Structures are given as C-alpha cells and as structure tokens.
Amino acid sequence: MKILYLETSSKNCSVAVSDNEKLLCLCEEVSENYKQSESLHTYVEWALEGAGISLKDIEAVSLGKGPGSYTGLRIGAASAKGFCYGLRIPLVAVNSLESMIEPFLGANYDFVIPLIDARRMEVYTAVYNGNTGKELSETEAKILDENSFEEYKDKKVLFVGDGAKKAKEILNLPDAVFKEDVYPSAQYLIRKTLEKIENKEFEDIAYFEPFYLKDFHGVKKKKSEE
C-alpha cells in the first residue's frame, strides 16, 4: 500500500512516501521561517519522484495532526484533504508528538517526553513509555516550573523537542537527558499509520480539524478612537 505522509506542525516541513512499512523517500527541511506554504507541494513532488511513483498511485494520506504551529497545521490539513478528495482515498491522522518519540523507543529510557515550545514557559507535551510508546498521560498544554515532572526524578527520562532547552534550565531533574533538535517528522508516522489503517481508524475528511490543543489568539488591531 503506497501512503503519502505530511507533517507540518513545526519548523520541520516534512513529506514522506512509503510502501507499507518500507520508507521509499523523505523530503524535509527545518526552517526558522516556517516554509510550509511555499515548500510543501514541492516536497510532495520531490518525494513522489524519489519514490518512483505518481500521485495517482497513492492509496492513503497520513497527516501529523498536531499539536503545534496553528498556521502549519492549517496548511497540512488543507493539503491532506485536497489529496484525499481528489484521489478518493482515506485520511489517517496521527498525534505529532508520537512521531517525535518513535526513534527513541527501546533505547533504554523509562519514559520519553516530547516538549513542543508553545511560547513563554508553556509547552505541548505528553508522557510515553520508553519501550512500548504507550501514552501514559494525555497531550496537554503545560506551563513549566521547577516542580514539573518531578514524579520522574528517579527514572531514566528523555525529553525531546524544541521545548527541551527551556525545560533543561528550569527542571530539577539532574539525571534526565535533553535533546533539543528533535522535530516531528513524516518518516516516523509510518508505524502508527499502518496500525490505524489495519483498525480502519480513518478521519471524516469533511469535518476533520487538526489537533490545535488550544484556541488561536491573533493580535487584534486597536480601534481608532471616534
């Protein structure tokens, strides 16, 4: 089964193509300027070309549904829906935090905890079993302080993501490991996507919305005084 994967929730604009569990091609770039709007469809073209297939060969689309960048998630969701409508194929959505932990499972950590920077001292996070990847605490927007995650003080813990930098500075966890240069990646959506396809856990394309986790707050312009 040929599957197209889109992950646009972070600074990493990431596209992959697989044939079942075999990764055929990956195109991605981490950019401080969030290049999803200008790069996503180019990366799709490159990934399909690299995989040696055409768009009409794709049988499902998998999307990293967030949490993360509001704009990035909107772009990814719109593109995924467009492909699914046009090709009449199903849509699968996977929590973006799960793609962050995937490469570290079975690496001798008791817990892997992704941290996505959500401005100030807030992060998007969840706690996962370091061996099985099972979610132990559900995804939340969490404000960090020196007592955060203290229940894991005597455990082998790996924090991953761009929120790990500020966590390292404030958390009282001297034995924890912090990896800051980890972003959600389309290549790590494969395992979870295949599980969902096997269980027929497809999204309703018409009503699907990304996992924003909290409302978008834009900057309101002040009304001029009358």
PDB file of C-alpha atoms in Angstrom:
ATOM      1  CA  MET A   1       0.000   0.000   0.000  1.00  0.00           C
ATOM      2  CA  LYS A   2       1.501   3.330  -1.089  1.00  0.00           C
ATOM      3  CA  ILE A   3       0.986   6.054   1.526  1.00  0.00           C
ATOM      4  CA  LEU A   4       1.787   9.776   1.475  1.00  0.00           C
ATOM      5  CA  TYR A   5       2.757  11.362   4.815  1.00  0.00           C
ATOM      6  CA  LEU A   6       2.588  15.083   5.630  1.00  0.00           C
ATOM      7  CA  GLU A   7       3.997  16.619   8.818  1.00  0.00           C
ATOM      8  CA  THR A   8       3.710  20.411   9.003  1.00  0.00           C
ATOM      9  CA  SER A   9       3.115  21.091  12.700  1.00  0.00           C
ATOM     10  CA  SER A  10       6.578  22.512  13.446  1.00  0.00           C
ATOM     11  CA  LYS A  11       9.568  24.280  11.869  1.00  0.00           C
ATOM     12  CA  ASN A  12      10.191  21.000  10.048  1.00  0.00           C
ATOM     13  CA  CYS A  13       8.233  20.820   6.788  1.00  0.00           C
ATOM     14  CA  SER A  14       8.311  17.079   6.176  1.00  0.00           C
ATOM     15  CA  VAL A  15       6.921  14.764   3.472  1.00  0.00           C
ATOM     16  CA  ALA A  16       7.430  11.022   3.108  1.00  0.00           C
ATOM     17  CA  VAL A  17       6.202   8.166   0.933  1.00  0.00           C
ATOM     18  CA  SER A  18       6.095   4.519   1.989  1.00  0.00           C
ATOM     19  CA  ASP A  19       5.080   1.184   0.564  1.00  0.00           C
ATOM     20  CA  ASN A  20       3.517  -0.333   3.668  1.00  0.00           C
ATOM     21  CA  GLU A  21       6.276  -0.114   6.317  1.00  0.00           C
ATOM     22  CA  LYS A  22       9.101   0.494   3.812  1.00  0.00           C
ATOM     23  CA  LEU A  23      10.148   4.152   3.575  1.00  0.00           C
ATOM     24  CA  LEU A  24      10.582   4.989  -0.124  1.00  0.00           C
ATOM     25  CA  CYS A  25      11.505   8.672   0.122  1.00  0.00           C
ATOM     26  CA  LEU A  26      11.730  11.530   2.627  1.00  0.00           C
ATOM     27  CA  CYS A  27      11.928  15.258   1.880  1.00  0.00           C
ATOM     28  CA  GLU A  28      12.142  17.668   4.789  1.00  0.00           C
ATOM     29  CA  GLU A  29      13.747  20.878   5.978  1.00  0.00           C
ATOM     30  CA  VAL A  30      13.829  22.643   9.329  1.00  0.00           C
ATOM     31  CA  SER A  31      13.401  26.386   8.866  1.00  0.00           C
ATOM     32  CA  GLU A  32      13.004  29.163  11.403  1.00  0.00           C
ATOM     33  CA  ASN A  33      10.693  30.854   8.900  1.00  0.00           C
ATOM     34  CA  TYR A  34       8.125  28.028   8.687  1.00  0.00           C
ATOM     35  CA  LYS A  35       8.250  27.287   4.938  1.00  0.00           C
ATOM     36  CA  GLN A  36       5.189  25.037   4.711  1.00  0.00           C
ATOM     37  CA  SER A  37       3.171  27.341   2.465  1.00  0.00           C
ATOM     38  CA  GLU A  38       5.928  27.670  -0.108  1.00  0.00           C
ATOM     39  CA  SER A  39       7.608  24.267   0.201  1.00  0.00           C
ATOM     40  CA  LEU A  40       5.002  21.614   0.999  1.00  0.00           C
ATOM     41  CA  HIS A  41       3.759  20.863  -2.521  1.00  0.00           C
ATOM     42  CA  THR A  42       7.291  20.987  -3.925  1.00  0.00           C
ATOM     43  CA  TYR A  43       8.351  18.417  -1.326  1.00  0.00           C
ATOM     44  CA  VAL A  44       5.378  16.235  -2.256  1.00  0.00           C
ATOM     45  CA  GLU A  45       6.508  16.301  -5.890  1.00  0.00           C
ATOM     46  CA  TRP A  46      10.091  15.503  -4.927  1.00  0.00           C
ATOM     47  CA  ALA A  47       9.059  12.688  -2.582  1.00  0.00           C
ATOM     48  CA  LEU A  48       6.866  11.053  -5.233  1.00  0.00           C
ATOM     49  CA  GLU A  49       9.635  11.409  -7.811  1.00  0.00           C
ATOM     50  CA  GLY A  50      12.171   9.957  -5.384  1.00  0.00           C
ATOM     51  CA  ALA A  51       9.836   7.048  -4.630  1.00  0.00           C
ATOM     52  CA  GLY A  52       9.411   6.393  -8.349  1.00  0.00           C
ATOM     53  CA  ILE A  53       5.624   6.671  -8.281  1.00  0.00           C
ATOM     54  CA  SER A  54       2.967   9.205  -9.260  1.00  0.00           C
ATOM     55  CA  LEU A  55       0.262  10.826  -7.170  1.00  0.00           C
ATOM     56  CA  LYS A  56      -2.415   8.534  -8.611  1.00  0.00           C
ATOM     57  CA  ASP A  57      -0.556   5.560  -7.065  1.00  0.00           C
ATOM     58  CA  ILE A  58      -1.139   6.882  -3.535  1.00  0.00           C
ATOM     59  CA  GLU A  59      -3.773   4.854  -1.648  1.00  0.00           C
ATOM     60  CA  ALA A  60      -3.964   6.833   1.621  1.00  0.00           C
ATOM     61  CA  VAL A  61      -2.738  10.085   3.142  1.00  0.00           C
ATOM     62  CA  SER A  62      -1.416  10.320   6.702  1.00  0.00           C
ATOM     63  CA  LEU A  63      -1.194  13.660   8.465  1.00  0.00           C
ATOM     64  CA  GLY A  64       0.644  14.697  11.605  1.00  0.00           C
ATOM     65  CA  LYS A  65      -2.382  16.364  13.182  1.00  0.00           C
ATOM     66  CA  GLY A  66      -0.603  18.415  15.850  1.00  0.00           C
ATOM     67  CA  PRO A  67      -0.365  19.961  18.348  1.00  0.00           C
ATOM     68  CA  GLY A  68       1.964  22.640  17.035  1.00  0.00           C
ATOM     69  CA  SER A  69       2.005  25.657  14.756  1.00  0.00           C
ATOM     70  CA  TYR A  70      -1.530  26.844  14.033  1.00  0.00           C
ATOM     71  CA  THR A  71      -0.673  28.026  10.529  1.00  0.00           C
ATOM     72  CA  GLY A  72       1.421  24.965   9.742  1.00  0.00           C
ATOM     73  CA  LEU A  73      -1.387  22.655  10.814  1.00  0.00           C
ATOM     74  CA  ARG A  74      -3.916  24.556   8.683  1.00  0.00           C
ATOM     75  CA  ILE A  75      -1.697  24.199   5.618  1.00  0.00           C
ATOM     76  CA  GLY A  76      -1.076  20.495   6.203  1.00  0.00           C
ATOM     77  CA  ALA A  77      -4.733  19.708   6.819  1.00  0.00           C
ATOM     78  CA  ALA A  78      -5.913  21.614   3.746  1.00  0.00           C
ATOM     79  CA  SER A  79      -3.384  19.808   1.558  1.00  0.00           C
ATOM     80  CA  ALA A  80      -4.200  16.389   3.000  1.00  0.00           C
ATOM     81  CA  LYS A  81      -7.916  16.939   2.477  1.00  0.00           C
ATOM     82  CA  GLY A  82      -7.294  18.089  -1.078  1.00  0.00           C
ATOM     83  CA  PHE A  83      -5.323  14.971  -1.947  1.00  0.00           C
ATOM     84  CA  CYS A  84      -7.921  12.708  -0.313  1.00  0.00           C
ATOM     85  CA  TYR A  85     -10.860  14.363  -2.070  1.00  0.00           C
ATOM     86  CA  GLY A  86      -9.120  14.420  -5.424  1.00  0.00           C
ATOM     87  CA  LEU A  87      -7.919  10.830  -5.287  1.00  0.00           C
ATOM     88  CA  ARG A  88     -10.901   9.483  -3.315  1.00  0.00           C
ATOM     89  CA  ILE A  89      -8.639   7.870  -0.737  1.00  0.00           C
ATOM     90  CA  PRO A  90      -8.812   7.752   3.084  1.00  0.00           C
ATOM     91  CA  LEU A  91      -7.215  10.160   5.543  1.00  0.00           C
ATOM     92  CA  VAL A  92      -5.345   8.991   8.646  1.00  0.00           C
ATOM     93  CA  ALA A  93      -4.284  11.442  11.379  1.00  0.00           C
ATOM     94  CA  VAL A  94      -1.564  10.787  13.971  1.00  0.00           C
ATOM     95  CA  ASN A  95      -0.607  12.856  17.020  1.00  0.00           C
ATOM     96  CA  SER A  96       2.565  14.726  16.039  1.00  0.00           C
ATOM     97  CA  LEU A  97       4.105  14.058  19.453  1.00  0.00           C
ATOM     98  CA  GLU A  98       4.142  10.341  18.615  1.00  0.00           C
ATOM     99  CA  SER A  99       6.437  10.913  15.643  1.00  0.00           C
ATOM    100  CA  MET A 100       8.897  12.658  17.988  1.00  0.00           C
ATOM    101  CA  ILE A 101       9.244   9.684  20.321  1.00  0.00           C
ATOM    102  CA  GLU A 102       9.371   6.960  17.656  1.00  0.00           C
ATOM    103  CA  PRO A 103      13.158   6.955  17.001  1.00  0.00           C
ATOM    104  CA  PHE A 104      13.938   6.732  20.718  1.00  0.00           C
ATOM    105  CA  LEU A 105      11.729   3.818  21.743  1.00  0.00           C
ATOM    106  CA  GLY A 106      13.627   0.814  23.084  1.00  0.00           C
ATOM    107  CA  ALA A 107      16.706   2.968  23.773  1.00  0.00           C
ATOM    108  CA  ASN A 108      16.850   2.183  27.494  1.00  0.00           C
ATOM    109  CA  TYR A 109      14.717   5.093  28.703  1.00  0.00           C
ATOM    110  CA  ASP A 110      11.853   4.523  31.139  1.00  0.00           C
ATOM    111  CA  PHE A 111       9.950   7.476  29.699  1.00  0.00           C
ATOM    112  CA  VAL A 112      10.203   9.624  26.586  1.00  0.00           C
ATOM    113  CA  ILE A 113       8.578  13.044  26.956  1.00  0.00           C
ATOM    114  CA  PRO A 114       8.202  15.325  23.918  1.00  0.00           C
ATOM    115  CA  LEU A 115       8.170  19.068  24.538  1.00  0.00           C
ATOM    116  CA  ILE A 116       6.983  21.431  21.794  1.00  0.00           C
ATOM    117  CA  ASP A 117       7.724  25.077  22.534  1.00  0.00           C
ATOM    118  CA  ALA A 118       4.433  26.971  22.881  1.00  0.00           C
ATOM    119  CA  ARG A 119       5.940  30.356  23.824  1.00  0.00           C
ATOM    120  CA  ARG A 120       6.944  31.724  27.202  1.00  0.00           C
ATOM    121  CA  MET A 121       7.220  28.807  29.654  1.00  0.00           C
ATOM    122  CA  GLU A 122       4.455  26.771  28.043  1.00  0.00           C
ATOM    123  CA  VAL A 123       4.947  23.517  26.135  1.00  0.00           C
ATOM    124  CA  TYR A 124       2.764  20.942  24.415  1.00  0.00           C
ATOM    125  CA  THR A 125       3.614  17.618  25.964  1.00  0.00           C
ATOM    126  CA  ALA A 126       2.593  14.078  26.883  1.00  0.00           C
ATOM    127  CA  VAL A 127       4.365  11.194  28.618  1.00  0.00           C
ATOM    128  CA  TYR A 128       5.121   7.922  26.826  1.00  0.00           C
ATOM    129  CA  ASN A 129       6.517   4.569  27.912  1.00  0.00           C
ATOM    130  CA  GLY A 130      10.107   4.437  26.696  1.00  0.00           C
ATOM    131  CA  ASN A 131       9.812   0.854  25.446  1.00  0.00           C
ATOM    132  CA  THR A 132       6.295   0.416  24.099  1.00  0.00           C
ATOM    133  CA  GLY A 133       5.452   4.000  23.165  1.00  0.00           C
ATOM    134  CA  LYS A 134       2.194   3.705  25.078  1.00  0.00           C
ATOM    135  CA  GLU A 135       0.729   7.073  26.085  1.00  0.00           C
ATOM    136  CA  LEU A 136       0.785   7.373  29.881  1.00  0.00           C
ATOM    137  CA  SER A 137      -0.529  10.923  30.221  1.00  0.00           C
ATOM    138  CA  GLU A 138      -2.573  12.597  27.534  1.00  0.00           C
ATOM    139  CA  THR A 139      -1.435  15.538  25.435  1.00  0.00           C
ATOM    140  CA  GLU A 140      -1.717  18.881  27.205  1.00  0.00           C
ATOM    141  CA  ALA A 141      -0.520  22.470  27.178  1.00  0.00           C
ATOM    142  CA  LYS A 142       1.665  22.668  30.285  1.00  0.00           C
ATOM    143  CA  ILE A 143       3.335  25.645  31.951  1.00  0.00           C
ATOM    144  CA  LEU A 144       6.752  24.576  33.187  1.00  0.00           C
ATOM    145  CA  ASP A 145       8.104  25.318  36.644  1.00  0.00           C
ATOM    146  CA  GLU A 146      10.812  23.774  38.820  1.00  0.00           C
ATOM    147  CA  ASN A 147       8.378  21.128  40.101  1.00  0.00           C
ATOM    148  CA  SER A 148       7.203  19.910  36.697  1.00  0.00           C
ATOM    149  CA  PHE A 149       7.740  16.184  36.027  1.00  0.00           C
ATOM    150  CA  GLU A 150       9.263  15.726  39.497  1.00  0.00           C
ATOM    151  CA  GLU A 151       7.494  12.358  39.783  1.00  0.00           C
ATOM    152  CA  TYR A 152      10.070  11.050  37.271  1.00  0.00           C
ATOM    153  CA  LYS A 153      13.091  12.213  39.282  1.00  0.00           C
ATOM    154  CA  ASP A 154      14.470   8.718  39.917  1.00  0.00           C
ATOM    155  CA  LYS A 155      13.695   7.367  36.444  1.00  0.00           C
ATOM    156  CA  LYS A 156      15.579   7.359  33.157  1.00  0.00           C
ATOM    157  CA  VAL A 157      13.834  10.144  31.260  1.00  0.00           C
ATOM    158  CA  LEU A 158      14.469  11.573  27.808  1.00  0.00           C
ATOM    159  CA  PHE A 159      12.981  14.963  26.910  1.00  0.00           C
ATOM    160  CA  VAL A 160      12.856  15.690  23.178  1.00  0.00           C
ATOM    161  CA  GLY A 161      11.819  18.725  21.161  1.00  0.00           C
ATOM    162  CA  ASP A 162      12.479  22.443  20.864  1.00  0.00           C
ATOM    163  CA  GLY A 163      10.879  22.976  24.269  1.00  0.00           C
ATOM    164  CA  ALA A 164      13.628  20.910  25.907  1.00  0.00           C
ATOM    165  CA  LYS A 165      16.003  23.879  26.059  1.00  0.00           C
ATOM    166  CA  LYS A 166      13.909  25.925  28.453  1.00  0.00           C
ATOM    167  CA  ALA A 167      12.923  22.762  30.342  1.00  0.00           C
ATOM    168  CA  LYS A 168      16.580  21.911  30.958  1.00  0.00           C
ATOM    169  CA  GLU A 169      17.137  25.333  32.506  1.00  0.00           C
ATOM    170  CA  ILE A 170      14.272  25.101  34.975  1.00  0.00           C
ATOM    171  CA  LEU A 171      13.518  21.442  35.760  1.00  0.00           C
ATOM    172  CA  ASN A 172      15.045  19.890  38.846  1.00  0.00           C
ATOM    173  CA  LEU A 173      15.947  16.629  37.083  1.00  0.00           C
ATOM    174  CA  PRO A 174      19.765  16.308  37.042  1.00  0.00           C
ATOM    175  CA  ASP A 175      19.749  12.783  35.582  1.00  0.00           C
ATOM    176  CA  ALA A 176      17.376  13.481  32.710  1.00  0.00           C
ATOM    177  CA  VAL A 177      18.594  13.680  29.103  1.00  0.00           C
ATOM    178  CA  PHE A 178      17.510  16.579  26.890  1.00  0.00           C
ATOM    179  CA  LYS A 179      17.573  16.579  23.061  1.00  0.00           C
ATOM    180  CA  GLU A 180      16.552  19.948  21.651  1.00  0.00           C
ATOM    181  CA  ASP A 181      17.000  19.331  17.901  1.00  0.00           C
ATOM    182  CA  VAL A 182      14.067  16.922  17.538  1.00  0.00           C
ATOM    183  CA  TYR A 183      11.022  17.837  15.463  1.00  0.00           C
ATOM    184  CA  PRO A 184       8.008  15.855  14.256  1.00  0.00           C
ATOM    185  CA  SER A 185       8.975  14.019  11.048  1.00  0.00           C
ATOM    186  CA  ALA A 186       6.830  12.337   8.399  1.00  0.00           C
ATOM    187  CA  GLN A 187       9.053   9.244   8.335  1.00  0.00           C
ATOM    188  CA  TYR A 188       8.079   8.419  11.912  1.00  0.00           C
ATOM    189  CA  LEU A 189       4.343   8.422  11.207  1.00  0.00           C
ATOM    190  CA  ILE A 190       4.559   5.085   9.382  1.00  0.00           C
ATOM    191  CA  ARG A 191       4.120   2.551  12.206  1.00  0.00           C
ATOM    192  CA  LYS A 192       1.182   4.307  13.834  1.00  0.00           C
ATOM    193  CA  THR A 193      -0.451   4.959  10.454  1.00  0.00           C
ATOM    194  CA  LEU A 194      -0.354   1.293   9.490  1.00  0.00           C
ATOM    195  CA  GLU A 195      -1.923   0.393  12.851  1.00  0.00           C
ATOM    196  CA  LYS A 196      -4.760   2.840  12.214  1.00  0.00           C
ATOM    197  CA  ILE A 197      -5.317   1.580   8.675  1.00  0.00           C
ATOM    198  CA  GLU A 198      -5.465  -2.002   9.915  1.00  0.00           C
ATOM    199  CA  ASN A 199      -8.059  -0.941  12.506  1.00  0.00           C
ATOM    200  CA  LYS A 200      -9.897   1.196   9.934  1.00  0.00           C
ATOM    201  CA  GLU A 201      -9.415   4.329  12.050  1.00  0.00           C
ATOM    202  CA  PHE A 202      -9.995   6.846   9.266  1.00  0.00           C
ATOM    203  CA  GLU A 203     -10.938  10.502   9.584  1.00  0.00           C
ATOM    204  CA  ASP A 204     -14.104  12.084   8.266  1.00  0.00           C
ATOM    205  CA  ILE A 205     -12.488  14.267   5.604  1.00  0.00           C
ATOM    206  CA  ALA A 206     -15.316  16.820   5.524  1.00  0.00           C
ATOM    207  CA  TYR A 207     -15.241  17.500   9.266  1.00  0.00           C
ATOM    208  CA  PHE A 208     -11.617  16.793  10.189  1.00  0.00           C
ATOM    209  CA  GLU A 209      -9.799  19.539  12.080  1.00  0.00           C
ATOM    210  CA  PRO A 210      -6.173  19.469  13.268  1.00  0.00           C
ATOM    211  CA  PHE A 211      -5.400  18.981  16.946  1.00  0.00           C
ATOM    212  CA  TYR A 212      -4.806  22.625  17.864  1.00  0.00           C
ATOM    213  CA  LEU A 213      -4.981  21.871  21.606  1.00  0.00           C
ATOM    214  CA  LYS A 214      -5.838  25.484  22.349  1.00  0.00           C
ATOM    215  CA  ASP A 215      -7.511  28.326  20.501  1.00  0.00           C
ATOM    216  CA  PHE A 216      -5.571  30.553  18.163  1.00  0.00           C
ATOM    217  CA  HIS A 217      -5.039  34.037  19.533  1.00  0.00           C
ATOM    218  CA  GLY A 218      -4.161  36.600  16.911  1.00  0.00           C
ATOM    219  CA  VAL A 219      -3.100  40.146  17.575  1.00  0.00           C
ATOM    220  CA  LYS A 220      -6.131  42.396  17.490  1.00  0.00           C
ATOM    221  CA  LYS A 221      -5.773  45.826  15.999  1.00  0.00           C
ATOM    222  CA  LYS A 222      -6.871  48.638  18.271  1.00  0.00           C
ATOM    223  CA  LYS A 223      -9.888  50.519  17.031  1.00  0.00           C
ATOM    224  CA  SER A 224      -9.180  54.160  16.374  1.00  0.00           C
ATOM    225  CA  GLU A 225     -10.990  56.474  18.742  1.00  0.00           C
ATOM    226  CA  GLU A 226     -14.029  58.139  17.290  1.00  0.00           C
TER     227      GLU A 226
END
